[in-house]
Every structure is written in C-alpha cells, then in structure tokens.
JSON list of C-alpha atoms in Angstrom, two decimals:
[
{"chain": "F", "resi": 890, "resn": "UNK", "atom": "CA", "xyz": [17.89, -72.34, 52.88]},
{"chain": "F", "resi": 891, "resn": "UNK", "atom": "CA", "xyz": [17.71, -69.66, 55.58]},
{"chain": "F", "resi": 892, "resn": "UNK", "atom": "CA", "xyz": [15.27, -69.84, 58.49]},
{"chain": "F", "resi": 893, "resn": "UNK", "atom": "CA", "xyz": [14.30, -67.41, 61.23]},
{"chain": "F", "resi": 894, "resn": "UNK", "atom": "CA", "xyz": [14.07, -68.95, 64.69]},
{"chain": "F", "resi": 895, "resn": "UNK", "atom": "CA", "xyz": [11.79, -66.90, 66.95]},
{"chain": "F", "resi": 896, "resn": "UNK", "atom": "CA", "xyz": [12.68, -67.83, 70.51]},
{"chain": "F", "resi": 897, "resn": "UNK", "atom": "CA", "xyz": [10.18, -67.24, 73.28]},
{"chain": "F", "resi": 898, "resn": "UNK", "atom": "CA", "xyz": [8.21, -68.41, 76.21]},
{"chain": "F", "resi": 899, "resn": "UNK", "atom": "CA", "xyz": [5.57, -67.51, 78.71]},
{"chain": "F", "resi": 900, "resn": "UNK", "atom": "CA", "xyz": [6.20, -64.34, 80.69]},
{"chain": "F", "resi": 901, "resn": "UNK", "atom": "CA", "xyz": [7.72, -65.06, 84.08]},
{"chain": "F", "resi": 902, "resn": "UNK", "atom": "CA", "xyz": [8.48, -68.67, 83.17]},
{"chain": "F", "resi": 903, "resn": "UNK", "atom": "CA", "xyz": [11.85, -70.35, 83.45]},
{"chain": "F", "resi": 904, "resn": "UNK", "atom": "CA", "xyz": [12.30, -69.84, 79.69]},
{"chain": "F", "resi": 905, "resn": "UNK", "atom": "CA", "xyz": [11.71, -66.12, 80.14]},
{"chain": "F", "resi": 906, "resn": "UNK", "atom": "CA", "xyz": [14.40, -65.98, 82.83]},
{"chain": "F", "resi": 907, "resn": "UNK", "atom": "CA", "xyz": [17.04, -68.04, 80.96]},
{"chain": "F", "resi": 908, "resn": "UNK", "atom": "CA", "xyz": [20.26, -66.09, 80.51]},
{"chain": "F", "resi": 909, "resn": "UNK", "atom": "CA", "xyz": [22.15, -66.77, 77.33]},
{"chain": "F", "resi": 910, "resn": "UNK", "atom": "CA", "xyz": [21.73, -69.89, 75.27]},
{"chain": "F", "resi": 911, "resn": "UNK", "atom": "CA", "xyz": [23.63, -72.48, 77.26]},
{"chain": "F", "resi": 912, "resn": "UNK", "atom": "CA", "xyz": [26.38, -72.92, 74.66]},
{"chain": "F", "resi": 913, "resn": "UNK", "atom": "CA", "xyz": [23.91, -73.31, 71.76]},
{"chain": "F", "resi": 914, "resn": "UNK", "atom": "CA", "xyz": [25.26, -70.23, 69.95]},
{"chain": "F", "resi": 915, "resn": "UNK", "atom": "CA", "xyz": [28.83, -71.52, 70.09]},
{"chain": "F", "resi": 916, "resn": "UNK", "atom": "CA", "xyz": [27.79, -75.04, 68.96]},
{"chain": "F", "resi": 917, "resn": "UNK", "atom": "CA", "xyz": [25.87, -73.64, 65.99]},
{"chain": "F", "resi": 918, "resn": "UNK", "atom": "CA", "xyz": [28.74, -71.30, 65.04]},
{"chain": "F", "resi": 919, "resn": "UNK", "atom": "CA", "xyz": [31.14, -74.29, 65.06]},
{"chain": "F", "resi": 920, "resn": "UNK", "atom": "CA", "xyz": [28.66, -76.24, 62.96]},
{"chain": "F", "resi": 921, "resn": "UNK", "atom": "CA", "xyz": [28.57, -73.33, 60.49]},
{"chain": "F", "resi": 922, "resn": "UNK", "atom": "CA", "xyz": [24.78, -72.84, 60.43]},
{"chain": "F", "resi": 923, "resn": "UNK", "atom": "CA", "xyz": [24.28, -69.74, 62.61]},
{"chain": "F", "resi": 924, "resn": "UNK", "atom": "CA", "xyz": [24.12, -66.48, 60.67]},
{"chain": "F", "resi": 925, "resn": "UNK", "atom": "CA", "xyz": [23.00, -64.24, 63.55]},
{"chain": "F", "resi": 926, "resn": "UNK", "atom": "CA", "xyz": [21.46, -64.41, 67.01]},
{"chain": "F", "resi": 927, "resn": "UNK", "atom": "CA", "xyz": [19.90, -61.50, 68.88]},
{"chain": "F", "resi": 928, "resn": "UNK", "atom": "CA", "xyz": [18.18, -61.15, 72.24]},
{"chain": "F", "resi": 929, "resn": "UNK", "atom": "CA", "xyz": [15.39, -58.61, 72.62]},
{"chain": "F", "resi": 930, "resn": "UNK", "atom": "CA", "xyz": [14.77, -56.04, 75.33]},
{"chain": "F", "resi": 931, "resn": "UNK", "atom": "CA", "xyz": [11.65, -56.58, 77.51]},
{"chain": "F", "resi": 932, "resn": "UNK", "atom": "CA", "xyz": [8.20, -56.21, 75.95]},
{"chain": "F", "resi": 933, "resn": "UNK", "atom": "CA", "xyz": [7.58, -53.15, 78.10]},
{"chain": "F", "resi": 934, "resn": "UNK", "atom": "CA", "xyz": [10.04, -51.30, 75.86]},
{"chain": "F", "resi": 935, "resn": "UNK", "atom": "CA", "xyz": [8.27, -52.31, 72.63]},
{"chain": "F", "resi": 936, "resn": "UNK", "atom": "CA", "xyz": [6.27, -49.89, 70.48]},
{"chain": "F", "resi": 937, "resn": "UNK", "atom": "CA", "xyz": [3.80, -51.00, 67.82]},
{"chain": "F", "resi": 938, "resn": "UNK", "atom": "CA", "xyz": [3.07, -48.75, 64.82]},
{"chain": "F", "resi": 939, "resn": "UNK", "atom": "CA", "xyz": [0.10, -48.99, 62.48]},
{"chain": "F", "resi": 940, "resn": "UNK", "atom": "CA", "xyz": [-0.95, -46.57, 59.74]},
{"chain": "F", "resi": 941, "resn": "UNK", "atom": "CA", "xyz": [-4.68, -46.24, 59.06]},
{"chain": "F", "resi": 942, "resn": "UNK", "atom": "CA", "xyz": [-5.52, -43.76, 56.36]},
{"chain": "F", "resi": 943, "resn": "UNK", "atom": "CA", "xyz": [-3.31, -40.75, 57.05]},
{"chain": "F", "resi": 944, "resn": "UNK", "atom": "CA", "xyz": [-3.07, -41.42, 60.78]},
{"chain": "F", "resi": 945, "resn": "UNK", "atom": "CA", "xyz": [-0.06, -43.02, 62.46]},
{"chain": "F", "resi": 946, "resn": "UNK", "atom": "CA", "xyz": [-1.25, -45.08, 65.42]},
{"chain": "F", "resi": 947, "resn": "UNK", "atom": "CA", "xyz": [1.41, -45.77, 68.03]},
{"chain": "F", "resi": 948, "resn": "UNK", "atom": "CA", "xyz": [0.82, -48.04, 71.01]},
{"chain": "F", "resi": 949, "resn": "UNK", "atom": "CA", "xyz": [3.16, -49.13, 73.76]},
{"chain": "F", "resi": 950, "resn": "UNK", "atom": "CA", "xyz": [3.94, -52.80, 74.04]},
{"chain": "F", "resi": 951, "resn": "UNK", "atom": "CA", "xyz": [4.08, -55.77, 71.67]},
{"chain": "F", "resi": 952, "resn": "UNK", "atom": "CA", "xyz": [1.75, -56.21, 68.70]},
{"chain": "F", "resi": 953, "resn": "UNK", "atom": "CA", "xyz": [-0.28, -58.92, 70.45]},
{"chain": "F", "resi": 954, "resn": "UNK", "atom": "CA", "xyz": [-1.32, -59.39, 74.05]},
{"chain": "F", "resi": 955, "resn": "UNK", "atom": "CA", "xyz": [-0.39, -62.97, 74.85]},
{"chain": "F", "resi": 956, "resn": "UNK", "atom": "CA", "xyz": [1.27, -64.84, 77.69]},
{"chain": "F", "resi": 957, "resn": "UNK", "atom": "CA", "xyz": [4.03, -65.99, 75.37]},
{"chain": "F", "resi": 958, "resn": "UNK", "atom": "CA", "xyz": [6.48, -63.38, 74.14]},
{"chain": "F", "resi": 959, "resn": "UNK", "atom": "CA", "xyz": [9.38, -63.50, 71.69]},
{"chain": "F", "resi": 960, "resn": "UNK", "atom": "CA", "xyz": [12.60, -62.86, 73.61]},
{"chain": "F", "resi": 961, "resn": "UNK", "atom": "CA", "xyz": [15.10, -63.22, 70.80]},
{"chain": "F", "resi": 962, "resn": "UNK", "atom": "CA", "xyz": [15.72, -64.56, 67.36]},
{"chain": "F", "resi": 963, "resn": "UNK", "atom": "CA", "xyz": [18.33, -66.29, 65.28]},
{"chain": "F", "resi": 964, "resn": "UNK", "atom": "CA", "xyz": [18.95, -66.77, 61.60]},
{"chain": "F", "resi": 965, "resn": "UNK", "atom": "CA", "xyz": [20.27, -70.15, 60.52]},
{"chain": "F", "resi": 966, "resn": "UNK", "atom": "CA", "xyz": [21.21, -71.56, 57.14]},
{"chain": "F", "resi": 967, "resn": "UNK", "atom": "CA", "xyz": [20.75, -75.26, 56.62]},
{"chain": "F", "resi": 968, "resn": "UNK", "atom": "CA", "xyz": [19.81, -77.87, 54.04]},
{"chain": "F", "resi": 969, "resn": "UNK", "atom": "CA", "xyz": [16.10, -78.19, 54.79]},
{"chain": "F", "resi": 970, "resn": "UNK", "atom": "CA", "xyz": [13.32, -77.88, 57.36]},
{"chain": "F", "resi": 971, "resn": "UNK", "atom": "CA", "xyz": [14.28, -81.17, 59.02]},
{"chain": "F", "resi": 972, "resn": "UNK", "atom": "CA", "xyz": [17.73, -79.80, 59.83]},
{"chain": "F", "resi": 973, "resn": "UNK", "atom": "CA", "xyz": [16.16, -76.53, 61.04]},
{"chain": "F", "resi": 974, "resn": "UNK", "atom": "CA", "xyz": [13.92, -78.50, 63.41]},
{"chain": "F", "resi": 975, "resn": "UNK", "atom": "CA", "xyz": [16.95, -80.43, 64.70]},
{"chain": "F", "resi": 976, "resn": "UNK", "atom": "CA", "xyz": [18.81, -77.15, 65.33]},
{"chain": "F", "resi": 977, "resn": "UNK", "atom": "CA", "xyz": [15.81, -75.54, 67.06]},
{"chain": "F", "resi": 978, "resn": "UNK", "atom": "CA", "xyz": [15.29, -78.62, 69.23]},
{"chain": "F", "resi": 979, "resn": "UNK", "atom": "CA", "xyz": [18.88, -78.29, 70.48]},
{"chain": "F", "resi": 980, "resn": "UNK", "atom": "CA", "xyz": [18.20, -74.76, 71.84]},
{"chain": "F", "resi": 981, "resn": "UNK", "atom": "CA", "xyz": [17.66, -74.77, 75.64]},
{"chain": "F", "resi": 982, "resn": "UNK", "atom": "CA", "xyz": [14.50, -72.65, 75.36]},
{"chain": "F", "resi": 983, "resn": "UNK", "atom": "CA", "xyz": [12.85, -75.42, 73.31]},
{"chain": "F", "resi": 984, "resn": "UNK", "atom": "CA", "xyz": [12.60, -77.46, 76.53]},
{"chain": "F", "resi": 985, "resn": "UNK", "atom": "CA", "xyz": [11.02, -74.59, 78.50]},
{"chain": "F", "resi": 986, "resn": "UNK", "atom": "CA", "xyz": [9.28, -72.34, 75.99]},
{"chain": "F", "resi": 987, "resn": "UNK", "atom": "CA", "xyz": [9.01, -72.31, 72.22]},
{"chain": "F", "resi": 988, "resn": "UNK", "atom": "CA", "xyz": [10.97, -71.91, 69.01]},
{"chain": "F", "resi": 989, "resn": "UNK", "atom": "CA", "xyz": [8.98, -70.89, 65.93]},
{"chain": "F", "resi": 990, "resn": "UNK", "atom": "CA", "xyz": [10.73, -71.64, 62.64]},
{"chain": "F", "resi": 991, "resn": "UNK", "atom": "CA", "xyz": [9.93, -69.49, 59.60]},
{"chain": "F", "resi": 992, "resn": "UNK", "atom": "CA", "xyz": [11.56, -69.83, 56.17]},
{"chain": "F", "resi": 993, "resn": "UNK", "atom": "CA", "xyz": [13.07, -66.56, 54.95]},
{"chain": "F", "resi": 994, "resn": "UNK", "atom": "CA", "xyz": [11.98, -65.26, 51.55]},
{"chain": "F", "resi": 995, "resn": "UNK", "atom": "CA", "xyz": [15.04, -65.22, 49.35]},
{"chain": "F", "resi": 996, "resn": "UNK", "atom": "CA", "xyz": [15.26, -62.25, 46.98]}
]
C-alpha cells in the first residue's frame, strides 16, 4: 500500500530549520520503500485558489493559518500502516515536528 508522509513543524522551530533528512532518504531508498521525497518552498510563496460560483478567488499563503506548516512530503510503499508508522518515526523531523501519514487512494 502507498502512503503520503506530510512532513512539517512549527514555524521557526528546529524542525522548520532542519536541512535535509539526516540520511533518512538514503536509508529508505536502500530499504526499497521510498517512491519520492520532495521539500517545499516557504509558505510565503504559496498561493491558495478557490472557485465560488464563477469567481476564482486567489489568496497568498497556505490554505490554513496555523503555527505548523508542511515543509515537504514523501511517498512510501509498504505492507501496512504499522510499517508506515515505523518509517515515519525514523524520520528526523518526527522528533522535532510532525509526520502525518495518509493512505493514497489506489485507482
């Protein structure tokens, strides 16, 4: 099963400042579970789009105003949720911020 790992933390925190993944990407590639991993540009560069009726509403910034922001994501493929949790727990940001795990809808 494939899972999306949304990697984030509180703005200005140590998790927000962490460069790279501390070897996690390479470990997961060797293990054969990592399908992709992508870091995101700062939230100040985000644009949110909504359509209401015939009007396109564009606003600068992320879709939600919160202290915690998603800074990157990864797609993993593993046997089950337990293995996904184990993989997420091995990511260095898990100790400083958060990793949200979401199953991917398979077509």
